[in-house]
mmCIF file with all atom_site columns, C-alpha atoms in Angstrom:
data_model
loop_
_atom_site.group_PDB
_atom_site.id
_atom_site.type_symbol
_atom_site.label_atom_id
_atom_site.label_alt_id
_atom_site.label_comp_id
_atom_site.label_asym_id
_atom_site.label_entity_id
_atom_site.label_seq_id
_atom_site.pdbx_PDB_ins_code
_atom_site.Cartn_x
_atom_site.Cartn_y
_atom_site.Cartn_z
_atom_site.occupancy
_atom_site.B_iso_or_equiv
_atom_site.pdbx_formal_charge
_atom_site.auth_seq_id
_atom_site.auth_comp_id
_atom_site.auth_asym_id
_atom_site.auth_atom_id
_atom_site.pdbx_PDB_model_num
ATOM 1   C CA . ASN R 1 1   ? 0.000   0.000  0.000   1.00 0.00 ? 125 ASN R CA 1
ATOM 2   C CA . ALA R 1 2   ? 1.211   3.466  -0.871  1.00 0.00 ? 126 ALA R CA 1
ATOM 3   C CA . GLY R 1 3   ? -0.997  4.984  1.844   1.00 0.00 ? 127 GLY R CA 1
ATOM 4   C CA . VAL R 1 4   ? -1.768  8.663  1.251   1.00 0.00 ? 128 VAL R CA 1
ATOM 5   C CA . THR R 1 5   ? 0.040   10.302 -1.648  1.00 0.00 ? 129 THR R CA 1
ATOM 6   C CA . GLN R 1 6   ? 0.194   13.992 -2.486  1.00 0.00 ? 130 GLN R CA 1
ATOM 7   C CA . THR R 1 7   ? 1.440   15.859 -5.529  1.00 0.00 ? 131 THR R CA 1
ATOM 8   C CA . PRO R 1 8   ? 3.257   18.102 -6.070  1.00 0.00 ? 132 PRO R CA 1
ATOM 9   C CA . LYS R 1 9   ? 5.783   18.222 -3.202  1.00 0.00 ? 133 LYS R CA 1
ATOM 10  C CA . PHE R 1 10  ? 6.651   21.855 -3.826  1.00 0.00 ? 134 PHE R CA 1
ATOM 11  C CA . ARG R 1 11  ? 5.069   24.661 -5.826  1.00 0.00 ? 135 ARG R CA 1
ATOM 12  C CA . ILE R 1 12  ? 5.569   28.375 -6.267  1.00 0.00 ? 136 ILE R CA 1
ATOM 13  C CA . LEU R 1 13  ? 2.583   30.384 -7.506  1.00 0.00 ? 137 LEU R CA 1
ATOM 14  C CA . LYS R 1 14  ? 2.149   33.984 -8.456  1.00 0.00 ? 138 LYS R CA 1
ATOM 15  C CA . ILE R 1 15  ? -0.669  35.985 -6.896  1.00 0.00 ? 139 ILE R CA 1
ATOM 16  C CA . GLY R 1 16  ? -3.919  35.312 -8.739  1.00 0.00 ? 140 GLY R CA 1
ATOM 17  C CA . GLN R 1 17  ? -2.854  32.008 -10.262 1.00 0.00 ? 141 GLN R CA 1
ATOM 18  C CA . SER R 1 18  ? -4.829  28.825 -9.723  1.00 0.00 ? 142 SER R CA 1
ATOM 19  C CA . MET R 1 19  ? -3.758  25.286 -8.995  1.00 0.00 ? 143 MET R CA 1
ATOM 20  C CA . THR R 1 20  ? -4.987  21.933 -7.764  1.00 0.00 ? 144 THR R CA 1
ATOM 21  C CA . LEU R 1 21  ? -3.272  19.938 -5.045  1.00 0.00 ? 145 LEU R CA 1
ATOM 22  C CA . GLN R 1 22  ? -3.768  16.244 -5.630  1.00 0.00 ? 146 GLN R CA 1
ATOM 23  C CA . CYS R 1 23  ? -4.412  13.682 -2.897  1.00 0.00 ? 147 CYS R CA 1
ATOM 24  C CA . ALA R 1 24  ? -5.063  9.965  -3.242  1.00 0.00 ? 148 ALA R CA 1
ATOM 25  C CA . GLN R 1 25  ? -5.353  7.073  -0.801  1.00 0.00 ? 149 GLN R CA 1
ATOM 26  C CA . ASP R 1 26  ? -5.427  3.344  -1.462  1.00 0.00 ? 150 ASP R CA 1
ATOM 27  C CA . MET R 1 27  ? -6.765  2.171  1.910   1.00 0.00 ? 151 MET R CA 1
ATOM 28  C CA . ASN R 1 28  ? -10.459 2.390  0.957   1.00 0.00 ? 152 ASN R CA 1
ATOM 29  C CA . HIS R 1 29  ? -11.031 5.011  3.659   1.00 0.00 ? 153 HIS R CA 1
ATOM 30  C CA . ASN R 1 30  ? -14.299 6.885  3.606   1.00 0.00 ? 154 ASN R CA 1
ATOM 31  C CA . TYR R 1 31  ? -13.020 9.940  5.474   1.00 0.00 ? 155 TYR R CA 1
ATOM 32  C CA . MET R 1 32  ? -10.553 12.347 3.922   1.00 0.00 ? 156 MET R CA 1
ATOM 33  C CA . TYR R 1 33  ? -9.250  15.717 5.098   1.00 0.00 ? 157 TYR R CA 1
ATOM 34  C CA . TRP R 1 34  ? -7.230  18.707 4.008   1.00 0.00 ? 158 TRP R CA 1
ATOM 35  C CA . TYR R 1 35  ? -5.176  20.665 6.529   1.00 0.00 ? 159 TYR R CA 1
ATOM 36  C CA . ARG R 1 36  ? -2.821  23.579 6.328   1.00 0.00 ? 160 ARG R CA 1
ATOM 37  C CA . GLN R 1 37  ? 0.147   24.030 8.642   1.00 0.00 ? 161 GLN R CA 1
ATOM 38  C CA . ASP R 1 38  ? 1.607   27.472 9.102   1.00 0.00 ? 162 ASP R CA 1
ATOM 39  C CA . PRO R 1 39  ? 5.065   27.904 10.677  1.00 0.00 ? 163 PRO R CA 1
ATOM 40  C CA . GLY R 1 40  ? 5.033   27.262 14.409  1.00 0.00 ? 164 GLY R CA 1
ATOM 41  C CA . MET R 1 41  ? 1.326   26.505 14.379  1.00 0.00 ? 165 MET R CA 1
ATOM 42  C CA . GLY R 1 42  ? -0.819  23.450 14.640  1.00 0.00 ? 166 GLY R CA 1
ATOM 43  C CA . LEU R 1 43  ? -2.846  22.115 11.770  1.00 0.00 ? 167 LEU R CA 1
ATOM 44  C CA . LYS R 1 44  ? -6.030  23.830 10.687  1.00 0.00 ? 168 LYS R CA 1
ATOM 45  C CA . LEU R 1 45  ? -8.771  21.893 8.899   1.00 0.00 ? 169 LEU R CA 1
ATOM 46  C CA . ILE R 1 46  ? -9.704  23.341 5.506   1.00 0.00 ? 170 ILE R CA 1
ATOM 47  C CA . TYR R 1 47  ? -12.244 20.824 4.180   1.00 0.00 ? 171 TYR R CA 1
ATOM 48  C CA . TYR R 1 48  ? -13.186 17.258 4.840   1.00 0.00 ? 172 TYR R CA 1
ATOM 49  C CA . SER R 1 49  ? -15.230 14.519 3.206   1.00 0.00 ? 173 SER R CA 1
ATOM 50  C CA . VAL R 1 50  ? -17.148 11.622 4.721   1.00 0.00 ? 174 VAL R CA 1
ATOM 51  C CA . GLY R 1 51  ? -17.506 9.758  1.444   1.00 0.00 ? 175 GLY R CA 1
ATOM 52  C CA . ALA R 1 52  ? -17.670 10.128 -2.307  1.00 0.00 ? 176 ALA R CA 1
ATOM 53  C CA . GLY R 1 53  ? -19.904 13.045 -3.257  1.00 0.00 ? 177 GLY R CA 1
ATOM 54  C CA . ILE R 1 54  ? -19.996 14.522 0.271   1.00 0.00 ? 178 ILE R CA 1
ATOM 55  C CA . THR R 1 55  ? -17.785 17.386 1.416   1.00 0.00 ? 179 THR R CA 1
ATOM 56  C CA . ASP R 1 56  ? -17.969 19.944 4.196   1.00 0.00 ? 180 ASP R CA 1
ATOM 57  C CA . LYS R 1 57  ? -16.110 23.022 5.379   1.00 0.00 ? 181 LYS R CA 1
ATOM 58  C CA . GLY R 1 58  ? -13.583 23.005 8.169   1.00 0.00 ? 182 GLY R CA 1
ATOM 59  C CA . GLU R 1 59  ? -12.160 25.916 10.145  1.00 0.00 ? 183 GLU R CA 1
ATOM 60  C CA . VAL R 1 60  ? -10.468 27.801 7.287   1.00 0.00 ? 184 VAL R CA 1
ATOM 61  C CA . PRO R 1 61  ? -12.253 27.070 3.974   1.00 0.00 ? 185 PRO R CA 1
ATOM 62  C CA . ASN R 1 62  ? -12.106 30.538 2.406   1.00 0.00 ? 186 ASN R CA 1
ATOM 63  C CA . GLY R 1 63  ? -10.148 30.610 -0.852  1.00 0.00 ? 187 GLY R CA 1
ATOM 64  C CA . TYR R 1 64  ? -10.342 26.843 -1.382  1.00 0.00 ? 188 TYR R CA 1
ATOM 65  C CA . ASN R 1 65  ? -12.636 24.321 -3.024  1.00 0.00 ? 189 ASN R CA 1
ATOM 66  C CA . VAL R 1 66  ? -12.772 20.555 -2.995  1.00 0.00 ? 190 VAL R CA 1
ATOM 67  C CA . SER R 1 67  ? -14.506 17.708 -4.753  1.00 0.00 ? 191 SER R CA 1
ATOM 68  C CA . ARG R 1 68  ? -14.789 14.005 -4.019  1.00 0.00 ? 192 ARG R CA 1
ATOM 69  C CA . SER R 1 69  ? -15.923 12.064 -7.046  1.00 0.00 ? 193 SER R CA 1
ATOM 70  C CA . THR R 1 70  ? -14.278 8.793  -5.986  1.00 0.00 ? 194 THR R CA 1
ATOM 71  C CA . THR R 1 71  ? -13.364 7.176  -2.671  1.00 0.00 ? 195 THR R CA 1
ATOM 72  C CA . GLU R 1 72  ? -9.670  7.353  -3.555  1.00 0.00 ? 196 GLU R CA 1
ATOM 73  C CA . ASP R 1 73  ? -9.203  10.986 -4.615  1.00 0.00 ? 197 ASP R CA 1
ATOM 74  C CA . PHE R 1 74  ? -9.734  14.291 -2.836  1.00 0.00 ? 198 PHE R CA 1
ATOM 75  C CA . PRO R 1 75  ? -8.231  17.236 -4.749  1.00 0.00 ? 199 PRO R CA 1
ATOM 76  C CA . LEU R 1 76  ? -7.952  20.734 -3.250  1.00 0.00 ? 200 LEU R CA 1
ATOM 77  C CA . ARG R 1 77  ? -8.391  23.688 -5.579  1.00 0.00 ? 201 ARG R CA 1
ATOM 78  C CA . LEU R 1 78  ? -6.979  27.190 -5.056  1.00 0.00 ? 202 LEU R CA 1
ATOM 79  C CA . GLU R 1 79  ? -8.711  29.546 -7.465  1.00 0.00 ? 203 GLU R CA 1
ATOM 80  C CA . LEU R 1 80  ? -6.997  32.912 -6.910  1.00 0.00 ? 204 LEU R CA 1
ATOM 81  C CA . ALA R 1 81  ? -3.800  32.390 -4.976  1.00 0.00 ? 205 ALA R CA 1
ATOM 82  C CA . ALA R 1 82  ? -2.944  34.938 -2.300  1.00 0.00 ? 206 ALA R CA 1
ATOM 83  C CA . PRO R 1 83  ? 0.211   35.304 -0.138  1.00 0.00 ? 207 PRO R CA 1
ATOM 84  C CA . SER R 1 84  ? -1.862  34.282 2.897   1.00 0.00 ? 208 SER R CA 1
ATOM 85  C CA . GLN R 1 85  ? -2.174  30.823 1.351   1.00 0.00 ? 209 GLN R CA 1
ATOM 86  C CA . THR R 1 86  ? 1.574   30.240 1.629   1.00 0.00 ? 210 THR R CA 1
ATOM 87  C CA . SER R 1 87  ? 1.688   27.153 3.830   1.00 0.00 ? 211 SER R CA 1
ATOM 88  C CA . VAL R 1 88  ? 2.304   23.429 3.952   1.00 0.00 ? 212 VAL R CA 1
ATOM 89  C CA . TYR R 1 89  ? -0.772  21.434 2.990   1.00 0.00 ? 213 TYR R CA 1
ATOM 90  C CA . PHE R 1 90  ? -1.456  17.960 4.319   1.00 0.00 ? 214 PHE R CA 1
ATOM 91  C CA . CYS R 1 91  ? -4.038  15.495 3.132   1.00 0.00 ? 215 CYS R CA 1
ATOM 92  C CA . ALA R 1 92  ? -5.186  12.736 5.486   1.00 0.00 ? 216 ALA R CA 1
ATOM 93  C CA . SER R 1 93  ? -7.611  9.844  5.533   1.00 0.00 ? 217 SER R CA 1
ATOM 94  C CA . SER R 1 94  ? -9.207  7.588  8.126   1.00 0.00 ? 218 SER R CA 1
ATOM 95  C CA . ARG R 1 95  ? -11.480 4.589  8.288   1.00 0.00 ? 219 ARG R CA 1
ATOM 96  C CA . ARG R 1 96  ? -13.737 5.826  11.062  1.00 0.00 ? 220 ARG R CA 1
ATOM 97  C CA . THR R 1 97  ? -13.975 9.049  12.984  1.00 0.00 ? 221 THR R CA 1
ATOM 98  C CA . GLY R 1 98  ? -13.532 9.537  16.675  1.00 0.00 ? 222 GLY R CA 1
ATOM 99  C CA . ILE R 1 99  ? -11.537 6.377  17.238  1.00 0.00 ? 223 ILE R CA 1
ATOM 100 C CA . ASP R 1 100 ? -9.264  5.517  14.329  1.00 0.00 ? 224 ASP R CA 1
ATOM 101 C CA . GLU R 1 101 ? -6.070  7.339  13.537  1.00 0.00 ? 225 GLU R CA 1
ATOM 102 C CA . GLN R 1 102 ? -5.731  9.616  10.560  1.00 0.00 ? 226 GLN R CA 1
ATOM 103 C CA . PHE R 1 103 ? -3.051  8.706  8.022   1.00 0.00 ? 227 PHE R CA 1
ATOM 104 C CA . PHE R 1 104 ? -1.225  11.697 6.600   1.00 0.00 ? 228 PHE R CA 1
ATOM 105 C CA . GLY R 1 105 ? 0.434   12.309 3.278   1.00 0.00 ? 229 GLY R CA 1
ATOM 106 C CA . PRO R 1 106 ? 3.942   13.820 3.049   1.00 0.00 ? 230 PRO R CA 1
ATOM 107 C CA . GLY R 1 107 ? 2.629   17.329 2.384   1.00 0.00 ? 231 GLY R CA 1
ATOM 108 C CA . THR R 1 108 ? 2.813   19.991 -0.326  1.00 0.00 ? 232 THR R CA 1
ATOM 109 C CA . ARG R 1 109 ? 4.843   23.117 0.370   1.00 0.00 ? 233 ARG R CA 1
ATOM 110 C CA . LEU R 1 110 ? 3.184   26.039 -1.419  1.00 0.00 ? 234 LEU R CA 1
ATOM 111 C CA . THR R 1 111 ? 4.612   29.526 -1.744  1.00 0.00 ? 235 THR R CA 1
ATOM 112 C CA . VAL R 1 112 ? 2.575   32.379 -3.212  1.00 0.00 ? 236 VAL R CA 1
ATOM 113 C CA . LEU R 1 113 ? 4.606   35.377 -4.337  1.00 0.00 ? 237 LEU R CA 1
ATOM 114 C CA . GLY K 2 1   ? -15.954 24.653 20.913  1.00 0.00 ? 281 GLY K CA 1
ATOM 115 C CA . ASN K 2 2   ? -13.120 22.184 21.293  1.00 0.00 ? 282 ASN K CA 1
ATOM 116 C CA . SER K 2 3   ? -9.567  23.288 21.924  1.00 0.00 ? 283 SER K CA 1
ATOM 117 C CA . VAL K 2 4   ? -6.190  21.795 22.803  1.00 0.00 ? 284 VAL K CA 1
ATOM 118 C CA . THR K 2 5   ? -3.400  23.609 24.627  1.00 0.00 ? 285 THR K CA 1
ATOM 119 C CA . GLN K 2 6   ? 0.164   22.331 24.677  1.00 0.00 ? 286 GLN K CA 1
ATOM 120 C CA . MET K 2 7   ? 3.122   23.518 26.646  1.00 0.00 ? 287 MET K CA 1
ATOM 121 C CA . GLU K 2 8   ? 5.182   26.036 24.798  1.00 0.00 ? 288 GLU K CA 1
ATOM 122 C CA . GLY K 2 9   ? 8.356   24.922 23.117  1.00 0.00 ? 289 GLY K CA 1
ATOM 123 C CA . PRO K 2 10  ? 10.886  24.430 21.961  1.00 0.00 ? 290 PRO K CA 1
ATOM 124 C CA . VAL K 2 11  ? 12.136  21.813 24.389  1.00 0.00 ? 291 VAL K CA 1
ATOM 125 C CA . THR K 2 12  ? 15.804  20.825 24.382  1.00 0.00 ? 292 THR K CA 1
ATOM 126 C CA . LEU K 2 13  ? 17.019  17.801 26.339  1.00 0.00 ? 293 LEU K CA 1
ATOM 127 C CA . SER K 2 14  ? 20.106  15.674 26.619  1.00 0.00 ? 294 SER K CA 1
ATOM 128 C CA . GLU K 2 15  ? 19.971  12.036 25.606  1.00 0.00 ? 295 GLU K CA 1
ATOM 129 C CA . GLU K 2 16  ? 18.507  9.767  28.337  1.00 0.00 ? 296 GLU K CA 1
ATOM 130 C CA . ALA K 2 17  ? 16.692  12.651 30.028  1.00 0.00 ? 297 ALA K CA 1
ATOM 131 C CA . PHE K 2 18  ? 13.064  12.381 31.151  1.00 0.00 ? 298 PHE K CA 1
ATOM 132 C CA . LEU K 2 19  ? 10.479  14.016 28.915  1.00 0.00 ? 299 LEU K CA 1
ATOM 133 C CA . THR K 2 20  ? 7.116   15.531 29.748  1.00 0.00 ? 300 THR K CA 1
ATOM 134 C CA . ILE K 2 21  ? 5.046   17.522 27.276  1.00 0.00 ? 301 ILE K CA 1
ATOM 135 C CA . ASN K 2 22  ? 1.880   18.901 28.816  1.00 0.00 ? 302 ASN K CA 1
ATOM 136 C CA . CYS K 2 23  ? -1.447  18.854 27.027  1.00 0.00 ? 303 CYS K CA 1
ATOM 137 C CA . THR K 2 24  ? -4.833  20.016 28.286  1.00 0.00 ? 304 THR K CA 1
ATOM 138 C CA . TYR K 2 25  ? -8.088  20.115 26.411  1.00 0.00 ? 305 TYR K CA 1
ATOM 139 C CA . THR K 2 26  ? -11.564 21.585 26.342  1.00 0.00 ? 306 THR K CA 1
ATOM 140 C CA . ALA K 2 27  ? -14.344 19.548 24.802  1.00 0.00 ? 307 ALA K CA 1
ATOM 141 C CA . THR K 2 28  ? -18.109 19.490 24.939  1.00 0.00 ? 308 THR K CA 1
ATOM 142 C CA . GLY K 2 29  ? -18.437 15.713 24.832  1.00 0.00 ? 309 GLY K CA 1
ATOM 143 C CA . TYR K 2 30  ? -16.262 12.672 25.424  1.00 0.00 ? 310 TYR K CA 1
ATOM 144 C CA . PRO K 2 31  ? -13.397 12.881 22.981  1.00 0.00 ? 311 PRO K CA 1
ATOM 145 C CA . SER K 2 32  ? -10.701 10.478 21.977  1.00 0.00 ? 312 SER K CA 1
ATOM 146 C CA . LEU K 2 33  ? -7.202  11.854 22.562  1.00 0.00 ? 313 LEU K CA 1
ATOM 147 C CA . PHE K 2 34  ? -4.144  11.433 20.371  1.00 0.00 ? 314 PHE K CA 1
ATOM 148 C CA . TRP K 2 35  ? -0.474  12.257 20.202  1.00 0.00 ? 315 TRP K CA 1
ATOM 149 C CA . TYR K 2 36  ? 0.936   12.644 16.701  1.00 0.00 ? 316 TYR K CA 1
ATOM 150 C CA . VAL K 2 37  ? 4.610   13.064 15.838  1.00 0.00 ? 317 VAL K CA 1
ATOM 151 C CA . GLN K 2 38  ? 6.093   14.876 12.855  1.00 0.00 ? 318 GLN K CA 1
ATOM 152 C CA . TYR K 2 39  ? 9.675   14.126 11.907  1.00 0.00 ? 319 TYR K CA 1
ATOM 153 C CA . PRO K 2 40  ? 11.535  16.708 9.813   1.00 0.00 ? 320 PRO K CA 1
ATOM 154 C CA . GLY K 2 41  ? 10.198  16.951 6.270   1.00 0.00 ? 321 GLY K CA 1
ATOM 155 C CA . GLU K 2 42  ? 7.460   14.369 6.830   1.00 0.00 ? 322 GLU K CA 1
ATOM 156 C CA . GLY K 2 43  ? 3.743   14.213 7.465   1.00 0.00 ? 323 GLY K CA 1
ATOM 157 C CA . LEU K 2 44  ? 2.247   13.468 10.853  1.00 0.00 ? 324 LEU K CA 1
ATOM 158 C CA . GLN K 2 45  ? 2.018   9.934  12.147  1.00 0.00 ? 325 GLN K CA 1
ATOM 159 C CA . LEU K 2 46  ? 0.122   8.571  15.099  1.00 0.00 ? 326 LEU K CA 1
ATOM 160 C CA . LEU K 2 47  ? 2.258   7.995  18.191  1.00 0.00 ? 327 LEU K CA 1
ATOM 161 C CA . LEU K 2 48  ? -0.413  6.847  20.643  1.00 0.00 ? 328 LEU K CA 1
ATOM 162 C CA . LYS K 2 49  ? -4.067  7.285  21.526  1.00 0.00 ? 329 LYS K CA 1
ATOM 163 C CA . ALA K 2 50  ? -6.630  6.816  24.299  1.00 0.00 ? 330 ALA K CA 1
ATOM 164 C CA . THR K 2 51  ? -10.351 6.624  23.711  1.00 0.00 ? 331 THR K CA 1
ATOM 165 C CA . LYS K 2 52  ? -11.815 6.861  27.218  1.00 0.00 ? 332 LYS K CA 1
ATOM 166 C CA . ALA K 2 53  ? -11.039 8.189  30.674  1.00 0.00 ? 333 ALA K CA 1
ATOM 167 C CA . ASP K 2 54  ? -8.167  6.495  32.559  1.00 0.00 ? 334 ASP K CA 1
ATOM 168 C CA . ASP K 2 55  ? -6.947  4.739  29.413  1.00 0.00 ? 335 ASP K CA 1
ATOM 169 C CA . LYS K 2 56  ? -3.186  4.780  28.933  1.00 0.00 ? 336 LYS K CA 1
ATOM 170 C CA . GLY K 2 57  ? -1.786  4.937  25.441  1.00 0.00 ? 337 GLY K CA 1
ATOM 171 C CA . SER K 2 58  ? 1.771   3.754  24.875  1.00 0.00 ? 338 SER K CA 1
ATOM 172 C CA . ASN K 2 59  ? 4.164   3.266  21.996  1.00 0.00 ? 339 ASN K CA 1
ATOM 173 C CA . LYS K 2 60  ? 7.967   3.337  21.467  1.00 0.00 ? 340 LYS K CA 1
ATOM 174 C CA . GLY K 2 61  ? 8.533   4.085  25.162  1.00 0.00 ? 341 GLY K CA 1
ATOM 175 C CA . PHE K 2 62  ? 6.126   7.036  25.178  1.00 0.00 ? 342 PHE K CA 1
ATOM 176 C CA . GLU K 2 63  ? 3.072   7.041  27.430  1.00 0.00 ? 343 GLU K CA 1
ATOM 177 C CA . ALA K 2 64  ? 0.065   9.281  28.057  1.00 0.00 ? 344 ALA K CA 1
ATOM 178 C CA . THR K 2 65  ? -2.917  8.792  30.375  1.00 0.00 ? 345 THR K CA 1
ATOM 179 C CA . TYR K 2 66  ? -6.373  10.197 29.658  1.00 0.00 ? 346 TYR K CA 1
ATOM 180 C CA . ARG K 2 67  ? -7.277  12.191 32.799  1.00 0.00 ? 347 ARG K CA 1
ATOM 181 C CA . LYS K 2 68  ? -10.876 13.392 32.622  1.00 0.00 ? 348 LYS K CA 1
ATOM 182 C CA . GLU K 2 69  ? -10.782 15.092 36.030  1.00 0.00 ? 349 GLU K CA 1
ATOM 183 C CA . THR K 2 70  ? -7.918  17.369 34.982  1.00 0.00 ? 350 THR K CA 1
ATOM 184 C CA . THR K 2 71  ? -8.770  17.335 31.240  1.00 0.00 ? 351 THR K CA 1
ATOM 185 C CA . SER K 2 72  ? -5.189  16.407 30.472  1.00 0.00 ? 352 SER K CA 1
ATOM 186 C CA . PHE K 2 73  ? -3.210  13.993 28.311  1.00 0.00 ? 353 PHE K CA 1
ATOM 187 C CA . HIS K 2 74  ? 0.447   14.630 29.113  1.00 0.00 ? 354 HIS K CA 1
ATOM 188 C CA . LEU K 2 75  ? 3.099   12.842 27.058  1.00 0.00 ? 355 LEU K CA 1
ATOM 189 C CA . GLU K 2 76  ? 6.005   11.210 28.917  1.00 0.00 ? 356 GLU K CA 1
ATOM 190 C CA . LYS K 2 77  ? 9.092   9.186  28.119  1.00 0.00 ? 357 LYS K CA 1
ATOM 191 C CA . GLY K 2 78  ? 11.600  7.966  30.646  1.00 0.00 ? 358 GLY K CA 1
ATOM 192 C CA . SER K 2 79  ? 14.730  8.204  28.516  1.00 0.00 ? 359 SER K CA 1
ATOM 193 C CA . VAL K 2 80  ? 14.761  10.155 25.266  1.00 0.00 ? 360 VAL K CA 1
ATOM 194 C CA . GLN K 2 81  ? 17.007  9.443  22.311  1.00 0.00 ? 361 GLN K CA 1
ATOM 195 C CA . VAL K 2 82  ? 18.389  11.691 19.585  1.00 0.00 ? 362 VAL K CA 1
ATOM 196 C CA . SER K 2 83  ? 15.997  9.971  17.178  1.00 0.00 ? 363 SER K CA 1
ATOM 197 C CA . ASP K 2 84  ? 13.030  11.325 19.195  1.00 0.00 ? 364 ASP K CA 1
ATOM 198 C CA . SER K 2 85  ? 13.779  14.833 17.937  1.00 0.00 ? 365 SER K CA 1
ATOM 199 C CA . ALA K 2 86  ? 10.564  15.918 16.219  1.00 0.00 ? 366 ALA K CA 1
ATOM 200 C CA . VAL K 2 87  ? 7.445   18.036 16.641  1.00 0.00 ? 367 VAL K CA 1
ATOM 201 C CA . TYR K 2 88  ? 4.767   16.498 18.854  1.00 0.00 ? 368 TYR K CA 1
ATOM 202 C CA . PHE K 2 89  ? 1.083   17.359 18.478  1.00 0.00 ? 369 PHE K CA 1
ATOM 203 C CA . CYS K 2 90  ? -1.686  16.663 20.948  1.00 0.00 ? 370 CYS K CA 1
ATOM 204 C CA . ALA K 2 91  ? -5.123  16.301 19.363  1.00 0.00 ? 371 ALA K CA 1
ATOM 205 C CA . LEU K 2 92  ? -8.699  15.404 20.204  1.00 0.00 ? 372 LEU K CA 1
ATOM 206 C CA . GLU K 2 93  ? -11.648 14.121 18.239  1.00 0.00 ? 373 GLU K CA 1
ATOM 207 C CA . GLU K 2 94  ? -15.225 13.856 19.382  1.00 0.00 ? 374 GLU K CA 1
ATOM 208 C CA . THR K 2 95  ? -16.534 10.333 18.982  1.00 0.00 ? 375 THR K CA 1
ATOM 209 C CA . SER K 2 96  ? -19.595 11.734 17.268  1.00 0.00 ? 376 SER K CA 1
ATOM 210 C CA . GLY K 2 97  ? -17.637 14.136 15.120  1.00 0.00 ? 377 GLY K CA 1
ATOM 211 C CA . SER K 2 98  ? -15.456 13.919 12.084  1.00 0.00 ? 378 SER K CA 1
ATOM 212 C CA . ARG K 2 99  ? -12.533 16.208 12.682  1.00 0.00 ? 379 ARG K CA 1
ATOM 213 C CA . LEU K 2 100 ? -9.358  16.425 14.745  1.00 0.00 ? 380 LEU K CA 1
ATOM 214 C CA . THR K 2 101 ? -8.550  19.522 16.778  1.00 0.00 ? 381 THR K CA 1
ATOM 215 C CA . PHE K 2 102 ? -4.785  19.992 17.140  1.00 0.00 ? 382 PHE K CA 1
ATOM 216 C CA . GLY K 2 103 ? -2.639  21.777 19.640  1.00 0.00 ? 383 GLY K CA 1
ATOM 217 C CA . GLU K 2 104 ? 0.081   24.122 18.437  1.00 0.00 ? 384 GLU K CA 1
ATOM 218 C CA . GLY K 2 105 ? 2.806   21.485 18.505  1.00 0.00 ? 385 GLY K CA 1
ATOM 219 C CA . THR K 2 106 ? 5.936   21.214 20.658  1.00 0.00 ? 386 THR K CA 1
ATOM 220 C CA . GLN K 2 107 ? 9.355   21.052 19.041  1.00 0.00 ? 387 GLN K CA 1
ATOM 221 C CA . LEU K 2 108 ? 11.648  18.587 20.841  1.00 0.00 ? 388 LEU K CA 1
ATOM 222 C CA . THR K 2 109 ? 15.385  18.517 20.235  1.00 0.00 ? 389 THR K CA 1
ATOM 223 C CA . VAL K 2 110 ? 17.484  15.829 21.891  1.00 0.00 ? 390 VAL K CA 1
ATOM 224 C CA . ASN K 2 111 ? 21.237  16.382 21.986  1.00 0.00 ? 391 ASN K CA 1
ATOM 225 C CA . PRO K 2 112 ? 23.784  13.528 22.274  1.00 0.00 ? 392 PRO K CA 1
#
């Protein structure tokens, strides 16, 4: 099993550009999550999904969009990049909530200039 | 709402020293509690967990006990190694919910 994979590892965007961060898991997990981690801070939840076709906002959803057309994939879309979106982005998945651990991808380091 | 507070870092210790990282929480229900570890350049991985009061989670020499009366889940290790250098995150998740709430993270550096 590859677990949770994320692409790209690094990306530099100009203000106003758009991009999609890819996330895939091969563990057949229903629950998937996107977090951002700012320097010296904990992780903040951007969006999450409880299954294909179902997504919901987390703490910091502004400026982002998600879709979940399959169980395996959960891409995160930035439409108009802003410097405030400079961060490290982590995708995670879990089998059940409240009890099971979340499995994290290696992260995408995004810089918006 | 839910929140998690960790002791401020960074923490620097010598090899074989005793480690405690404090974690307290606020929750409306009966959460599960977790410690995650992040090694340099990597994603987070679960270190240990406890799902109900008085449970003790343990892994790789680390331990934490779920204390409902003090709303705490302090991480301890009797003898740290250089390889334990990492950022440690305390987190909670409501059993009826679908999201983790993280603390700010504590950077641990262990010197030989």
